[in-house]
Every structure is written in structure tokens, then in C-alpha cells.
Coordinates of C-alpha atoms in Angstrom, one line a residue:
M142 CA 10.2 -28.8 17.0
V143 CA 12.3 -25.8 15.9
V144 CA 9.3 -23.5 15.8
Q145 CA 8.2 -24.8 19.2
A146 CA 11.6 -24.2 20.7
L147 CA 11.6 -20.6 19.3
V148 CA 8.2 -19.9 20.7
L149 CA 9.4 -21.1 24.1
L150 CA 12.4 -18.9 23.8
V151 CA 10.2 -15.9 23.0
L152 CA 8.1 -16.6 26.1
L153 CA 11.2 -16.8 28.2
L154 CA 12.5 -13.4 26.9
G155 CA 9.1 -11.7 27.5
A156 CA 8.9 -13.0 31.1
S157 CA 12.2 -11.4 32.2
G158 CA 10.6 -8.0 32.7
C159 CA 13.7 -6.0 31.8
V160 CA 13.8 -3.0 29.4
V161 CA 15.9 -4.6 26.6
C162 CA 16.6 -8.1 28.2
M163 CA 20.4 -8.0 27.4
D164 CA 22.3 -9.1 30.5
A165 CA 20.9 -12.5 31.3
V166 CA 20.1 -13.7 27.8
D167 CA 22.9 -12.6 25.5
S168 CA 23.3 -16.0 24.0
R169 CA 19.6 -16.4 23.3
N170 CA 19.5 -13.0 21.7
V171 CA 22.4 -13.9 19.5
Y172 CA 20.5 -17.1 18.5
I173 CA 17.4 -15.1 17.6
A174 CA 19.4 -12.5 15.7
D175 CA 21.1 -15.2 13.7
H176 CA 17.7 -16.6 12.6
A177 CA 15.8 -13.3 12.1
E178 CA 15.4 -11.9 8.7
I179 CA 13.4 -8.7 9.3
G180 CA 12.5 -6.5 12.2
I181 CA 9.3 -4.5 12.6
I182 CA 8.9 -1.5 15.0
E183 CA 5.6 -1.5 16.9
T184 CA 5.0 1.7 18.8
R185 CA 2.4 4.2 20.1
S186 CA 2.5 7.9 20.9
N187 CA 0.9 8.2 24.3
I188 CA 2.3 5.3 26.3
D189 CA 6.0 4.5 26.9
K190 CA 5.8 1.0 25.5
S191 CA 7.2 -0.1 22.2
R192 CA 9.0 -3.1 20.7
I193 CA 10.9 -4.5 17.8
V194 CA 9.2 -7.7 16.5
L195 CA 11.5 -10.2 14.7
Y196 CA 10.6 -12.6 12.0
D197 CA 12.5 -15.3 10.1
K198 CA 12.5 -15.6 6.3
D199 CA 9.3 -17.5 6.3
L200 CA 7.4 -14.9 8.4
N201 CA 7.4 -16.8 11.6
E202 CA 7.6 -14.5 14.6
I203 CA 10.7 -15.6 16.6
G204 CA 11.4 -12.9 19.2
S205 CA 11.1 -9.3 20.2
V206 CA 13.0 -6.5 21.8
P207 CA 10.9 -4.4 24.3
L208 CA 11.6 -0.6 24.5
D209 CA 10.2 1.5 27.3
I210 CA 9.6 4.6 25.2
A211 CA 6.8 6.0 23.0
G212 CA 6.9 7.2 19.4
V213 CA 9.7 5.1 18.0
E214 CA 10.1 6.4 14.5
Q215 CA 7.6 8.0 12.2
A216 CA 5.3 5.9 10.0
W217 CA 6.9 7.3 6.9
G218 CA 10.4 8.1 8.0
N219 CA 13.9 7.1 7.0
L220 CA 15.7 4.3 9.0
P221 CA 19.5 4.5 8.8
V222 CA 21.6 1.3 8.7
V223 CA 25.3 1.5 9.2
G224 CA 27.3 -1.8 9.3
T225 CA 25.6 -4.2 11.7
C226 CA 23.6 -1.5 13.4
V227 CA 20.2 0.2 12.8
Y228 CA 19.3 3.6 14.3
V229 CA 15.9 4.8 15.5
A230 CA 15.0 8.2 16.9
P231 CA 12.1 8.1 19.3
Y232 CA 10.2 11.4 19.7
G233 CA 8.8 10.1 23.0
N234 CA 5.5 10.5 24.6
F235 CA 3.6 13.3 22.9
K236 CA 2.3 14.4 26.3
E237 CA 5.8 14.9 27.6
G238 CA 8.0 15.1 24.5
Q239 CA 10.9 13.4 26.3
G240 CA 12.6 11.7 23.4
H241 CA 16.2 12.9 23.4
E242 CA 18.2 9.7 22.6
V243 CA 18.9 7.9 19.4
L244 CA 18.9 4.2 19.9
Q245 CA 21.5 2.0 18.2
I246 CA 20.3 -1.6 17.8
D247 CA 23.0 -4.1 16.9
R248 CA 21.5 -6.7 14.6
T249 CA 24.1 -9.3 15.7
D250 CA 23.0 -9.6 19.3
L251 CA 20.0 -7.3 19.7
S252 CA 21.9 -5.0 22.2
V253 CA 20.6 -1.5 22.4
T254 CA 22.9 1.5 23.0
P255 CA 21.4 5.0 23.6
F256 CA 23.1 8.2 22.4
D257 CA 22.0 11.4 24.1
V258 CA 21.8 14.1 21.5
D259 CA 20.7 16.8 23.9
E260 CA 17.5 17.7 22.1
R261 CA 14.0 16.5 22.6
V262 CA 11.1 15.5 20.4
L263 CA 13.3 14.0 17.7
N264 CA 12.0 13.7 14.1
G265 CA 14.6 11.3 12.7
A266 CA 18.2 10.2 12.7
A267 CA 21.2 9.5 10.5
A268 CA 24.6 7.9 11.3
S269 CA 28.1 7.5 10.1
D270 CA 30.9 5.2 11.4
R271 CA 31.9 7.8 14.0
Y272 CA 28.7 9.8 14.8
V273 CA 25.0 9.7 15.3
F274 CA 23.0 12.6 13.9
A275 CA 19.4 13.6 14.9
F276 CA 17.1 16.5 14.1
N277 CA 14.0 18.2 15.4
D278 CA 12.1 21.4 14.7
L279 CA 11.2 23.4 17.8
N280 CA 10.9 27.2 18.2
L281 CA 10.5 27.9 14.5
A282 CA 13.9 26.4 13.6
S283 CA 15.4 23.0 13.0
T284 CA 18.3 21.8 15.0
I285 CA 20.7 19.1 13.8
S286 CA 22.7 17.4 16.6
R287 CA 25.8 15.3 16.2
C288 CA 26.8 12.9 19.0
S289 CA 30.2 11.1 19.0
K290 CA 29.8 7.4 19.4
E291 CA 33.2 7.3 21.3
T292 CA 33.0 10.2 23.6
G293 CA 29.3 11.3 23.7
E294 CA 30.3 14.9 22.9
V295 CA 27.4 16.8 21.2
K296 CA 27.7 19.4 18.5
K297 CA 24.8 21.3 17.0
V298 CA 23.9 23.4 14.0
I299 CA 20.6 25.4 13.6
I300 CA 18.7 25.9 10.4
P301 CA 16.4 28.9 10.9
D302 CA 12.9 29.0 9.2
D303 CA 13.3 25.6 7.5
H304 CA 11.6 22.3 8.6
V305 CA 14.0 19.4 8.3
T306 CA 12.2 16.2 7.2
S307 CA 15.0 13.6 6.7
A308 CA 18.7 13.1 6.6
I309 CA 21.2 10.5 5.4
F310 CA 24.9 10.2 5.6
A311 CA 26.6 9.2 2.3
E312 CA 29.8 9.8 0.3
G313 CA 31.4 11.5 3.3
S314 CA 28.6 14.1 3.7
L315 CA 25.4 14.5 5.7
W316 CA 22.5 15.2 3.3
V317 CA 19.6 16.9 4.9
F318 CA 16.2 17.5 3.3
A319 CA 14.1 20.5 4.4
Q320 CA 11.0 22.4 3.3
R321 CA 10.5 26.1 3.4
Q322 CA 7.2 28.0 3.1
G323 CA 6.9 30.2 0.0
S324 CA 6.1 33.9 0.0
T325 CA 2.3 33.4 -0.5
G326 CA 1.8 31.1 2.4
E327 CA -0.3 28.8 0.3
E328 CA -0.1 25.0 0.9
E329 CA 1.4 24.3 -2.5
D330 CA 3.8 27.3 -2.4
Q331 CA 6.5 25.4 -0.6
I332 CA 10.2 25.0 -1.5
G333 CA 12.0 21.6 -1.3
L334 CA 15.6 22.0 -0.2
L335 CA 18.6 19.6 0.1
Y336 CA 21.5 20.7 2.3
Q337 CA 24.9 19.2 2.2
F338 CA 27.0 19.3 5.4
S339 CA 30.4 17.9 6.2
E340 CA 30.8 15.3 9.0
E341 CA 31.8 18.3 11.1
L342 CA 28.5 20.0 10.4
E343 CA 30.0 22.7 8.2
K344 CA 27.5 23.7 5.4
I345 CA 28.9 22.8 2.0
G346 CA 26.0 23.6 -0.3
I347 CA 22.2 23.9 -0.6
Y348 CA 20.1 22.7 -3.6
D349 CA 16.6 23.4 -4.7
V350 CA 14.7 20.1 -5.3
S351 CA 11.2 21.7 -5.6
A352 CA 10.8 20.2 -9.1
C353 CA 10.2 16.9 -7.3
G354 CA 8.1 18.3 -4.5
S355 CA 8.7 19.0 -0.8
G356 CA 8.5 17.0 2.4
Q357 CA 11.0 14.3 1.6
Y358 CA 10.9 11.6 4.2
R359 CA 11.9 8.5 2.2
V360 CA 15.5 8.5 0.9
L361 CA 18.0 5.9 -0.2
V362 CA 21.5 5.9 -1.8
H363 CA 22.4 3.6 -4.6
E364 CA 25.6 3.7 -6.7
G365 CA 26.4 7.3 -5.9
K366 CA 22.8 8.7 -6.4
L367 CA 20.3 9.8 -3.8
Y368 CA 16.8 8.7 -4.6
F369 CA 13.8 10.4 -2.8
T370 CA 10.1 10.6 -2.8
S371 CA 8.1 13.6 -1.7
L372 CA 5.0 13.8 0.5
E373 CA 3.8 17.3 -0.4
K374 CA 3.7 19.5 -3.5
A375 CA 6.0 22.4 -4.1
Q376 CA 6.1 25.3 -6.6
G377 CA 5.1 23.9 -10.0
C378 CA 6.1 20.3 -9.2
D379 CA 4.7 17.0 -10.3
L380 CA 4.4 14.5 -7.4
R381 CA 4.5 11.5 -9.7
R382 CA 8.3 11.7 -9.6
V383 CA 11.1 10.0 -7.8
G384 CA 13.9 12.6 -7.3
V385 CA 17.4 11.6 -8.3
F386 CA 20.3 13.7 -7.0
D387 CA 23.8 12.8 -8.3
L388 CA 26.1 13.0 -5.3
V389 CA 29.2 13.5 -7.5
E390 CA 27.9 15.9 -10.1
D391 CA 25.4 17.7 -7.7
E392 CA 22.7 17.4 -10.4
L393 CA 19.0 16.9 -10.0
S394 CA 16.9 14.7 -12.3
W395 CA 13.9 12.5 -11.8
I396 CA 12.1 9.3 -12.8
Q397 CA 8.5 10.0 -14.0
L398 CA 5.9 7.6 -12.7
E399 CA 2.4 6.8 -13.7
K400 CA 0.7 6.9 -10.3
D401 CA 0.3 9.3 -7.5
Y402 CA 1.8 9.2 -4.0
P403 CA 5.2 7.5 -4.5
S404 CA 6.4 6.5 -1.0
A405 CA 8.7 3.6 0.2
M406 CA 11.6 2.5 -2.0
A407 CA 13.9 -0.5 -2.4
V408 CA 16.5 -1.6 -5.0
F409 CA 16.6 -5.1 -6.6
D410 CA 18.5 -6.4 -9.6
G411 CA 19.0 -3.0 -11.2
K412 CA 15.5 -1.9 -10.6
L413 CA 14.1 0.7 -8.2
L414 CA 10.9 -0.5 -6.6
V415 CA 8.5 2.3 -5.5
S416 CA 5.3 1.7 -3.5
H417 CA 2.4 4.2 -3.9
C418 CA 0.5 5.0 -0.7
D419 CA -1.0 8.2 0.6
V420 CA 0.2 7.9 4.2
I421 CA -1.6 11.1 5.2
A422 CA -5.1 10.3 3.8
G423 CA -4.9 6.8 5.1
R424 CA -5.8 3.3 3.9
N425 CA -7.1 2.2 0.5
T426 CA -6.0 5.3 -1.3
C427 CA -3.4 4.1 -3.9
S428 CA -2.1 0.5 -3.9
Y429 CA 0.5 0.2 -6.6
L430 CA 4.1 -0.8 -7.1
S431 CA 6.3 0.9 -9.7
V432 CA 9.2 -1.1 -11.1
C433 CA 11.8 1.3 -12.6
D434 CA 14.6 -0.1 -14.7
L435 CA 17.5 2.2 -13.7
A436 CA 19.5 1.3 -16.8
G437 CA 16.9 1.5 -19.5
G438 CA 14.4 3.9 -17.9
K439 CA 11.4 1.8 -18.5
V440 CA 8.7 2.0 -15.7
E441 CA 6.2 -0.8 -15.1
T442 CA 3.2 -0.4 -12.8
R443 CA 1.7 -3.2 -10.9
K444 CA -1.6 -3.2 -9.0
L445 CA -1.5 -4.5 -5.5
A446 CA -4.3 -5.9 -3.4
H447 CA -3.2 -4.1 -0.3
D448 CA -1.6 -0.9 1.0
V449 CA 2.2 -0.7 1.4
T450 CA 3.5 1.7 4.1
E451 CA 6.9 0.0 4.5
M452 CA 9.1 -2.1 2.2
V453 CA 12.5 -3.9 2.2
V454 CA 14.3 -6.3 -0.2
I455 CA 16.4 -9.1 1.3
G456 CA 18.0 -11.5 -1.1
T457 CA 15.3 -12.4 -3.6
K458 CA 12.4 -11.6 -1.4
L459 CA 10.4 -8.4 -1.2
Y460 CA 8.8 -7.8 2.2
M461 CA 6.0 -5.3 2.5
A462 CA 4.1 -4.0 5.5
N463 CA 0.7 -2.5 5.8
S464 CA 0.7 -0.5 9.0
W465 CA -3.0 0.2 9.2
E466 CA -4.0 -3.5 8.9
R467 CA -0.9 -4.7 10.8
E468 CA -0.1 -7.1 8.0
L469 CA 3.2 -8.4 6.6
Y470 CA 3.7 -9.8 3.1
A471 CA 6.5 -11.8 1.5
Y472 CA 6.8 -11.6 -2.3
D473 CA 9.2 -13.2 -4.8
A474 CA 11.2 -10.2 -5.9
N475 CA 11.7 -11.6 -9.4
S476 CA 8.1 -12.6 -10.2
F477 CA 6.3 -10.3 -7.7
E478 CA 4.1 -13.3 -6.7
L479 CA 2.8 -13.2 -3.1
E480 CA 4.3 -16.1 -1.1
K481 CA 2.9 -15.5 2.3
S482 CA 1.1 -13.0 4.5
V483 CA 0.7 -12.8 8.3
V484 CA -0.9 -10.4 10.8
V485 CA 1.6 -8.9 13.2
S486 CA 0.8 -9.8 16.8
S487 CA 0.0 -7.0 19.3
M488 CA 2.1 -6.4 22.4
D489 CA -1.1 -5.9 24.4
D490 CA -4.7 -5.0 23.9
D491 CA -4.2 -1.2 23.3
Y492 CA -3.8 0.4 19.9
S493 CA -0.3 0.6 18.4
Y494 CA 1.0 1.0 14.9
L495 CA 3.9 -0.3 12.8
S496 CA 6.3 2.5 12.1
N497 CA 9.1 0.9 10.2
I498 CA 10.6 -2.3 8.8
F499 CA 14.3 -3.2 8.3
S500 CA 16.6 -6.1 7.4
M501 CA 18.3 -8.1 10.0
N502 CA 20.9 -9.2 7.5
D503 CA 24.3 -7.6 8.5
A504 CA 25.4 -7.7 4.9
D505 CA 23.2 -4.6 4.0

């Protein structure tokens, strides 16, 4: 009966026809948010129609939040979570490039608050308690915009010649990954960089992380250390590495892996979990999971029966998503045994893809 009631609730939400369905159904949204365990972003690049699909801990679909915008997050990007809110940066319809707002989704009631960062075609976002940050790379330069959550005031800083790939706010600073073309112009002659900015966008430092590659899109912070994977090679690097940057000592090290294409990451019980997937080449390229003991340094490699483009740990469960096949998997995070898998429903008959997955647990 509970499942039937939830299904009826979803139908009622979908029938209202509003953009985010907040005003008339606040109590219903709170009910869904209370029972949701994970959210999945479904989007497309050419039509202004996306949504956040919500699932409970047993992978039952229990609701969705429609969004009238295209290109909600990249398929290999970083999704910031601050307090009860998650932030997404739509780059918009590729035909128009209209994306200029970072969307704040409150996981307690599914309300959506836009923050205009006064830049279009956004590549990603970060957030602190006071500000929302976004970045793009137009006109041969990258722009980082900061929007006040309280006043809406926007401040910007430009990084010439570098392509910003991701950013995260941690330990009172904004950490920005960027890549720079080397002198030869060859594909592998790139430089991976990590900028440190204050919350006021004053540059504090810049660090060369090329030993771990370039094109850093996946980043996470755990116990004062910034972990990152790299999408592209750099000067003399080994891509079978997870970069580790100590935010206190400003020192770079890495975890050596056995397999290529490290991608999504999560932390569970003192272990760093790293999926291996070539998101550029496409499906069925490298389906492994590295389990890295952060204390002892041991790395265990597990073969998977499917690709993993997105991943999140909630409690003792490891949730994985395969964007190409539109599949969602629930594993026991202790034994790595598959408990359940489902196919994510489609919002209509047109092609769309899954761009990200996040926890609905406000204790993150």
C-alpha cells in the first residue's frame, strides 16, 4: 500500500504542470524528500527539459523534480553539497547557451532556488555557506563568478589561457583545477594546475599537479585532503593515479592503482572507492572498482559486470549508476555484493542521459 500511495503521489506531482511544483505541494515534497535516499539528474543538451529522479533506499522510484532547462551538469563533473543543499550548474541548450544560473536544490523540501552568476554556458559550480561559485571558459579564458546567497551581488575573476575543469570549496578556500596547453601543442603536452583562492576570490597560490594528469573533473575532500582523478594525460604522468593534495601542508602525493581510467570516487570505512570508466570512449571500456585502504595503503581491484559513471555511498550501501544503459545498482558497501539493480525510467520518449547522482541524506 505504501508503494501504491507513493506512485499516486508521483502522478499527482507530474500532473501539476509547473516548473518545480513547489507552491501547491510543499507538504508532499517534504514527504518525498524524507523518504528519498538518492537523487539522479536526467537531462539532455538540445531541449529545455530535465528532471531530478528520486529513489528510496530500496531503489523504488518515489518522485521527481522537473526542471525546464537543458544540460544540467556534465556526465563526469563534480556535484557540490553544502549542508542540506546540493548545487547544479546547467550549461543550457547548446543551440542557445543560455545557462547562467546555478540551481540550489534543498534536500529537505525539494525547493529550487536559482542564483544568477552573470555568465553563460556554465561548466560547473562550487558553494560555501555564504556564496555560490560557477565557472566557464569563453573567449580563450576561464571566468570564475561568485554570487552572494544573501544579496545576489556578483564578483568575478578571470584566469587567462587556462581551462578550468572543476572547483570545490574546502578549509576556507576555493580550490580550482585547470589545465594549460604545453609549448609543443601536443595532446599529451598539457599541464595540470590547482589554484587556491580565498572566499573573496583573491589568489593565494597555484600548484602543479601534472604528475597525476590533467583534466580533473572528479574531486572530493576527506579529512583535510583533496582527492582527485584525471581525465587526460599531462607531461610525463601516469593516469593510473588518484591525486592526493594535503590542504594543510600544500603537498601533492598520489595513490597508485592497477587499472586505467580512474573516475568517480567515494569514501567508506577508511577506504577510498574508485570506479574505472573511460567516459570519453564510452561503454564497456574498463569496468573495475579499486578499494584503497587510506591507512595501510593497500589497493584491491574488483571486476564489475557493468560500467560505472556515477557513484555515492550512503550508510552501508554503495550506489552506482551506468549513464549509458540508464541503470542504477545498490551494493553492500562491506561485501560489495550486488543487492538490486533497476532501469531508470525516462521522462519521455526522446533520448536523455544521467549526468549525476547524489545523496538525499542531509547528514552528508
